[in-house]
């Protein structure tokens, strides 16, 4: 499929799949704007625990001064990419004194989504932002997940230029599937926030954000399947 045409991001895969759908780098920059709109602090350090080849991490380093990137699989590294440490996020990490301020990722789907979110929130001093299909709000047991992890807001991503495609990122590609940043904040991490009580803010990222926030340096991550 060529760039600019809508595609359906079907993420139903065989058991054991790495579920690799690289994210457009501009989505990381858009998240920075979202957190600013919400009045949430950034802090100094962000972790990207499912970094793949580094697409999203590339955008995040325009927002945070320090970034730590991990993945369970040694994906090819692009010239100038954020350094990657090979680690299994769900299995290898324990809470310690090197916690990031934020954890930001496009996590695995299916039965790993909930554990991934819980781990990210537990390991973060402020919170976690997860790039997920918007339909996650309708899933069974989501109210409990949102309550336990402190869902603070969702930021709906424009479908234009946001295409998620298995194994490759094609600049300018759009998607027929609705995605959003799900933003979780630890109770007490910001003034007046006591946790999710059945209500969360919902905002929208502007339709031209993909074009406005794209950079020439992003093209090192482009590929055609």
One Martini backbone bead per residue (centre of mass of N, CA, C, O) as a GRO file, in nm:
protein
  225
    1UNK     BB    1   0.098   0.034   0.021
    2UNK     BB    2   0.067   0.361  -0.010
    3UNK     BB    3   0.116   0.661   0.067
    4UNK     BB    4  -0.189   0.808   0.208
    5UNK     BB    5  -0.332   0.548   0.253
    6UNK     BB    6  -0.559   0.364   0.389
    7UNK     BB    7  -0.536   0.143   0.674
    8UNK     BB    8  -0.553  -0.169   0.847
    9UNK     BB    9  -0.478  -0.238   1.193
   10UNK     BB   10  -0.412  -0.565   1.231
   11UNK     BB   11  -0.329  -0.720   1.562
   12UNK     BB   12  -0.377  -1.023   1.482
   13UNK     BB   13  -0.176  -1.290   1.604
   14UNK     BB   14   0.037  -1.510   1.667
   15UNK     BB   15   0.168  -1.682   1.892
   16UNK     BB   16   0.466  -1.502   1.985
   17UNK     BB   17   0.452  -1.246   1.871
   18UNK     BB   18   0.602  -0.921   1.846
   19UNK     BB   19   0.413  -0.696   1.753
   20UNK     BB   20   0.532  -0.497   1.508
   21UNK     BB   21   0.449  -0.137   1.523
   22UNK     BB   22   0.570   0.129   1.413
   23UNK     BB   23   0.614   0.463   1.509
   24UNK     BB   24   0.576   0.774   1.456
   25UNK     BB   25   0.780   1.024   1.565
   26UNK     BB   26   0.562   1.257   1.596
   27UNK     BB   27   0.407   1.131   1.839
   28UNK     BB   28   0.611   1.222   2.057
   29UNK     BB   29   0.573   1.528   2.015
   30UNK     BB   30   0.268   1.532   2.065
   31UNK     BB   31   0.282   1.443   2.359
   32UNK     BB   32   0.421   1.692   2.467
   33UNK     BB   33   0.181   1.879   2.402
   34UNK     BB   34  -0.029   1.731   2.573
   35UNK     BB   35   0.105   1.764   2.852
   36UNK     BB   36   0.097   2.070   2.842
   37UNK     BB   37  -0.213   2.103   2.818
   38UNK     BB   38  -0.255   1.936   3.100
   39UNK     BB   39  -0.024   2.031   3.311
   40UNK     BB   40   0.218   1.829   3.294
   41UNK     BB   41   0.501   1.704   3.394
   42UNK     BB   42   0.811   1.580   3.265
   43UNK     BB   43   1.090   1.598   3.346
   44UNK     BB   44   1.397   1.415   3.260
   45UNK     BB   45   1.288   1.107   3.229
   46UNK     BB   46   1.255   0.848   2.976
   47UNK     BB   47   1.082   0.547   2.882
   48UNK     BB   48   1.129   0.285   2.619
   49UNK     BB   49   1.026  -0.064   2.630
   50UNK     BB   50   0.929  -0.079   2.292
   51UNK     BB   51   1.142   0.039   2.057
   52UNK     BB   52   1.282  -0.120   1.853
   53UNK     BB   53   1.430   0.098   1.618
   54UNK     BB   54   1.331   0.408   1.736
   55UNK     BB   55   1.101   0.591   1.641
   56UNK     BB   56   0.973   0.714   1.903
   57UNK     BB   57   1.237   0.796   2.045
   58UNK     BB   58   1.313   1.017   1.843
   59UNK     BB   59   1.077   1.207   1.935
   60UNK     BB   60   1.125   1.211   2.249
   61UNK     BB   61   1.409   1.369   2.239
   62UNK     BB   62   1.243   1.650   2.195
   63UNK     BB   63   1.126   1.644   2.507
   64UNK     BB   64   1.356   1.483   2.650
   65UNK     BB   65   1.681   1.484   2.783
   66UNK     BB   66   1.620   1.176   2.875
   67UNK     BB   67   1.672   0.840   2.734
   68UNK     BB   68   1.534   0.504   2.765
   69UNK     BB   69   1.593   0.205   2.570
   70UNK     BB   70   1.395  -0.094   2.495
   71UNK     BB   71   1.417  -0.455   2.411
   72UNK     BB   72   1.367  -0.802   2.337
   73UNK     BB   73   1.476  -0.723   2.046
   74UNK     BB   74   1.736  -0.702   1.787
   75UNK     BB   75   1.698  -0.459   1.614
   76UNK     BB   76   1.770  -0.265   1.382
   77UNK     BB   77   2.001  -0.002   1.343
   78UNK     BB   78   2.007   0.333   1.310
   79UNK     BB   79   2.143   0.613   1.223
   80UNK     BB   80   2.122   0.798   1.524
   81UNK     BB   81   1.998   0.630   1.724
   82UNK     BB   82   1.876   0.534   2.000
   83UNK     BB   83   1.992   0.360   2.237
   84UNK     BB   84   1.983   0.001   2.300
   85UNK     BB   85   1.846  -0.223   2.537
   86UNK     BB   86   1.846  -0.567   2.606
   87UNK     BB   87   1.511  -0.627   2.730
   88UNK     BB   88   1.267  -0.764   2.944
   89UNK     BB   89   1.032  -0.583   3.082
   90UNK     BB   90   0.846  -0.794   3.240
   91UNK     BB   91   1.103  -0.969   3.362
   92UNK     BB   92   1.367  -0.766   3.444
   93UNK     BB   93   1.209  -0.555   3.612
   94UNK     BB   94   1.251  -0.348   3.898
   95UNK     BB   95   1.201  -0.164   4.152
   96UNK     BB   96   1.390   0.144   4.184
   97UNK     BB   97   1.622   0.430   4.190
   98UNK     BB   98   1.575   0.455   3.843
   99UNK     BB   99   1.328   0.602   3.787
  100UNK     BB  100   1.124   0.743   3.581
  101UNK     BB  101   0.900   0.983   3.505
  102UNK     BB  102   0.842   0.837   3.226
  103UNK     BB  103   0.636   0.613   3.026
  104UNK     BB  104   0.676   0.535   2.670
  105UNK     BB  105   0.445   0.350   2.444
  106UNK     BB  106   0.397   0.073   2.212
  107UNK     BB  107   0.239  -0.184   2.308
  108UNK     BB  108   0.138  -0.474   2.345
  109UNK     BB  109  -0.107  -0.680   2.269
  110UNK     BB  110  -0.348  -0.816   2.448
  111UNK     BB  111  -0.246  -0.985   2.740
  112UNK     BB  112   0.001  -0.757   2.767
  113UNK     BB  113  -0.117  -0.477   2.819
  114UNK     BB  114  -0.181  -0.463   3.120
  115UNK     BB  115   0.103  -0.540   3.237
  116UNK     BB  116   0.249  -0.307   3.095
  117UNK     BB  117   0.103  -0.073   3.230
  118UNK     BB  118   0.156  -0.148   3.525
  119UNK     BB  119   0.464  -0.137   3.503
  120UNK     BB  120   0.493   0.156   3.406
  121UNK     BB  121   0.362   0.292   3.652
  122UNK     BB  122   0.540   0.160   3.875
  123UNK     BB  123   0.819   0.286   3.727
  124UNK     BB  124   0.691   0.576   3.771
  125UNK     BB  125   0.678   0.895   3.907
  126UNK     BB  126   0.426   0.997   3.730
  127UNK     BB  127   0.392   0.823   3.440
  128UNK     BB  128   0.197   0.701   3.153
  129UNK     BB  129   0.219   0.646   2.788
  130UNK     BB  130  -0.014   0.490   2.561
  131UNK     BB  131  -0.033   0.341   2.245
  132UNK     BB  132  -0.377   0.298   2.144
  133UNK     BB  133  -0.661   0.180   2.084
  134UNK     BB  134  -0.958   0.335   2.143
  135UNK     BB  135  -1.123   0.064   2.210
  136UNK     BB  136  -1.012   0.012   2.500
  137UNK     BB  137  -1.252   0.149   2.657
  138UNK     BB  138  -1.446  -0.127   2.597
  139UNK     BB  139  -1.314  -0.332   2.754
  140UNK     BB  140  -1.280  -0.578   2.963
  141UNK     BB  141  -1.171  -0.447   3.270
  142UNK     BB  142  -1.091  -0.138   3.231
  143UNK     BB  143  -1.184   0.002   3.486
  144UNK     BB  144  -0.978  -0.135   3.667
  145UNK     BB  145  -0.725  -0.041   3.521
  146UNK     BB  146  -0.780   0.264   3.546
  147UNK     BB  147  -0.790   0.269   3.855
  148UNK     BB  148  -0.508   0.137   3.919
  149UNK     BB  149  -0.345   0.349   3.701
  150UNK     BB  150  -0.469   0.636   3.647
  151UNK     BB  151  -0.662   0.766   3.445
  152UNK     BB  152  -0.643   1.097   3.300
  153UNK     BB  153  -0.617   1.063   2.971
  154UNK     BB  154  -0.714   1.124   2.629
  155UNK     BB  155  -0.551   1.135   2.295
  156UNK     BB  156  -0.659   1.188   1.990
  157UNK     BB  157  -0.557   1.063   1.683
  158UNK     BB  158  -0.496   1.135   1.380
  159UNK     BB  159  -0.518   0.949   1.085
  160UNK     BB  160  -0.336   1.136   0.960
  161UNK     BB  161  -0.015   1.006   0.930
  162UNK     BB  162  -0.058   0.740   1.155
  163UNK     BB  163   0.032   0.479   1.044
  164UNK     BB  164   0.005   0.130   1.128
  165UNK     BB  165   0.251  -0.115   1.038
  166UNK     BB  166   0.376  -0.410   0.984
  167UNK     BB  167   0.731  -0.363   1.020
  168UNK     BB  168   0.655  -0.058   0.909
  169UNK     BB  169   0.736   0.282   0.805
  170UNK     BB  170   0.524   0.517   0.625
  171UNK     BB  171   0.530   0.813   0.526
  172UNK     BB  172   0.192   0.950   0.525
  173UNK     BB  173   0.034   0.732   0.639
  174UNK     BB  174  -0.277   0.606   0.697
  175UNK     BB  175  -0.574   0.525   0.901
  176UNK     BB  176  -0.875   0.333   1.000
  177UNK     BB  177  -0.766   0.347   1.292
  178UNK     BB  178  -0.817   0.432   1.619
  179UNK     BB  179  -0.607   0.643   1.816
  180UNK     BB  180  -0.435   0.682   2.144
  181UNK     BB  181  -0.341   0.850   2.422
  182UNK     BB  182  -0.276   0.694   2.728
  183UNK     BB  183  -0.296   0.862   3.044
  184UNK     BB  184  -0.103   0.799   3.334
  185UNK     BB  185  -0.139   0.884   3.691
  186UNK     BB  186  -0.015   0.909   3.985
  187UNK     BB  187  -0.111   0.938   4.284
  188UNK     BB  188   0.019   1.257   4.383
  189UNK     BB  189   0.202   1.366   4.136
  190UNK     BB  190  -0.030   1.577   4.127
  191UNK     BB  191  -0.214   1.830   4.199
  192UNK     BB  192  -0.535   1.693   4.282
  193UNK     BB  193  -0.454   1.384   4.233
  194UNK     BB  194  -0.627   1.064   4.326
  195UNK     BB  195  -0.752   0.933   4.074
  196UNK     BB  196  -0.961   0.717   3.932
  197UNK     BB  197  -1.346   0.782   3.921
  198UNK     BB  198  -1.477   0.756   3.606
  199UNK     BB  199  -1.295   1.002   3.506
  200UNK     BB  200  -1.174   1.156   3.194
  201UNK     BB  201  -0.998   1.313   2.979
  202UNK     BB  202  -1.060   1.451   2.641
  203UNK     BB  203  -0.853   1.491   2.358
  204UNK     BB  204  -0.728   1.658   2.055
  205UNK     BB  205  -0.536   1.622   1.788
  206UNK     BB  206  -0.441   1.786   1.534
  207UNK     BB  207  -0.475   1.710   1.192
  208UNK     BB  208  -0.167   1.852   1.126
  209UNK     BB  209   0.056   1.720   1.310
  210UNK     BB  210   0.212   1.531   1.120
  211UNK     BB  211   0.334   1.764   0.950
  212UNK     BB  212   0.433   1.969   1.170
  213UNK     BB  213   0.614   1.725   1.339
  214UNK     BB  214   0.791   1.665   1.115
  215UNK     BB  215   1.118   1.537   1.016
  216UNK     BB  216   1.392   1.472   0.832
  217UNK     BB  217   1.521   1.268   1.045
  218UNK     BB  218   1.291   1.046   1.021
  219UNK     BB  219   1.384   0.900   0.746
  220UNK     BB  220   1.569   0.674   0.873
  221UNK     BB  221   1.286   0.498   0.939
  222UNK     BB  222   1.218   0.439   0.666
  223UNK     BB  223   1.002   0.200   0.484
  224UNK     BB  224   0.952  -0.084   0.255
  225UNK     BB  225   0.767  -0.388   0.227
   0.00000   0.00000   0.00000
